[in-house]
Amino acid sequence: MALSAAALTSAVSLLETARVGASDFFKISRARALLCVSLLVVVIGLAPALSHTPLEWRVFDRPVLDWMDTLFGDWLLPLGVLITVGVIGWVGGGALLKSEERP
């Protein structure tokens, strides 16, 4: 029960962050932004949630969850790491690495 409460509070905080961004960007009310963000999350989450059920959505004979796993796990995660390392190396340069060296 406590784990469910923790998951719910984390989900609310993540939705609130997206809601603020949507309301600022589109200049819409808080309630409308929350509704739009919540619907978007439900629509995006529906496909992988139903991937291994009788209602599964298949793309090129593979469940959507498998496609999302390949996209995020095999492509976007390593790409994000490379971009992060490149930016840290470019902005921080050698000074950042030298400050982390042990004596």
Short mmCIF file of C-alpha atoms in Angstrom, two decimals:
data_model
loop_
_atom_site.label_atom_id
_atom_site.label_comp_id
_atom_site.label_asym_id
_atom_site.label_seq_id
_atom_site.Cartn_x
_atom_site.Cartn_y
_atom_site.Cartn_z
CA MET A 1 0.00 0.00 0.00
CA ALA A 2 2.80 2.40 0.86
CA LEU A 3 4.52 1.64 -2.43
CA SER A 4 1.34 2.52 -4.33
CA ALA A 5 1.09 5.82 -2.47
CA ALA A 6 4.71 6.60 -3.29
CA ALA A 7 4.12 5.80 -6.96
CA LEU A 8 1.01 7.99 -7.04
CA THR A 9 2.77 11.00 -5.48
CA SER A 10 5.65 10.61 -7.93
CA ALA A 11 3.22 10.46 -10.85
CA VAL A 12 1.46 13.61 -9.63
CA SER A 13 4.74 15.51 -9.37
CA LEU A 14 5.76 14.44 -12.89
CA LEU A 15 2.36 15.47 -14.29
CA GLU A 16 2.63 18.83 -12.52
CA THR A 17 5.97 19.54 -14.19
CA ALA A 18 4.55 18.76 -17.62
CA ARG A 19 1.41 20.76 -16.80
CA VAL A 20 3.43 23.87 -15.98
CA GLY A 21 5.35 23.55 -19.23
CA ALA A 22 2.18 23.08 -21.27
CA SER A 23 0.31 25.95 -19.65
CA ASP A 24 3.25 28.32 -20.10
CA PHE A 25 3.96 27.29 -23.68
CA PHE A 26 0.39 27.21 -24.97
CA LYS A 27 -0.92 29.99 -22.66
CA ILE A 28 -3.84 27.89 -21.43
CA SER A 29 -5.41 27.49 -18.00
CA ARG A 30 -4.05 25.13 -15.39
CA ALA A 31 -7.07 22.80 -15.60
CA ARG A 32 -6.98 22.59 -19.39
CA ALA A 33 -3.22 21.96 -19.40
CA LEU A 34 -3.59 19.21 -16.80
CA LEU A 35 -6.37 17.58 -18.83
CA CYS A 36 -4.32 17.71 -22.05
CA VAL A 37 -1.16 16.36 -20.42
CA SER A 38 -3.07 13.59 -18.63
CA LEU A 39 -4.82 12.52 -21.83
CA LEU A 40 -1.51 12.51 -23.70
CA VAL A 41 0.09 10.32 -21.03
CA VAL A 42 -2.86 7.89 -21.12
CA VAL A 43 -2.81 7.67 -24.93
CA ILE A 44 0.96 7.13 -25.06
CA GLY A 45 0.83 4.60 -22.21
CA LEU A 46 -2.10 2.65 -23.62
CA ALA A 47 -0.15 1.02 -26.45
CA PRO A 48 2.63 -0.53 -24.33
CA ALA A 49 0.18 -1.41 -21.54
CA LEU A 50 -1.84 -3.53 -23.96
CA SER A 51 1.18 -5.01 -25.76
CA HIS A 52 1.05 -8.48 -24.27
CA THR A 53 -2.72 -8.88 -23.95
CA PRO A 54 -5.33 -10.08 -26.46
CA LEU A 55 -5.84 -6.40 -27.39
CA GLU A 56 -2.19 -5.90 -28.34
CA TRP A 57 -1.21 -3.41 -31.01
CA ARG A 58 1.37 -4.81 -33.41
CA VAL A 59 3.61 -2.88 -35.78
CA PHE A 60 5.44 -4.96 -38.40
CA ASP A 61 4.45 -8.12 -36.49
CA ARG A 62 5.99 -6.95 -33.19
CA PRO A 63 4.17 -5.60 -30.12
CA VAL A 64 4.45 -1.85 -29.55
CA LEU A 65 6.22 -2.44 -26.23
CA ASP A 66 9.03 -4.26 -28.06
CA TRP A 67 9.41 -1.32 -30.45
CA MET A 68 9.51 1.13 -27.56
CA ASP A 69 12.08 -1.01 -25.75
CA THR A 70 14.28 -1.06 -28.85
CA LEU A 71 13.87 2.67 -29.44
CA PHE A 72 14.53 3.84 -25.90
CA GLY A 73 16.88 1.13 -24.62
CA ASP A 74 19.01 0.51 -27.68
CA TRP A 75 19.03 3.91 -29.38
CA LEU A 76 17.94 6.91 -27.32
CA LEU A 77 19.62 5.96 -24.02
CA PRO A 78 23.10 5.56 -25.57
CA LEU A 79 22.52 8.68 -27.68
CA GLY A 80 21.61 10.64 -24.54
CA VAL A 81 24.78 9.43 -22.82
CA LEU A 82 26.93 10.44 -25.79
CA ILE A 83 25.33 13.89 -25.91
CA THR A 84 25.75 14.35 -22.15
CA VAL A 85 29.41 13.30 -22.23
CA GLY A 86 30.05 15.54 -25.23
CA VAL A 87 28.46 18.58 -23.60
CA ILE A 88 30.25 18.02 -20.29
CA GLY A 89 33.57 17.57 -22.09
CA TRP A 90 32.98 20.62 -24.27
CA VAL A 91 31.73 22.96 -21.53
CA GLY A 92 33.81 21.70 -18.62
CA GLY A 93 36.88 20.73 -20.57
CA GLY A 94 39.85 19.32 -18.71
CA ALA A 95 39.29 21.48 -15.63
CA LEU A 96 36.27 19.43 -14.61
CA LEU A 97 38.20 16.18 -14.94
CA LYS A 98 41.23 17.52 -13.09
CA SER A 99 39.07 18.59 -10.15
CA GLU A 100 37.88 14.98 -9.77
CA GLU A 101 41.37 13.43 -9.76
CA ARG A 102 42.68 11.91 -6.57
CA PRO A 103 45.93 13.22 -5.11
#
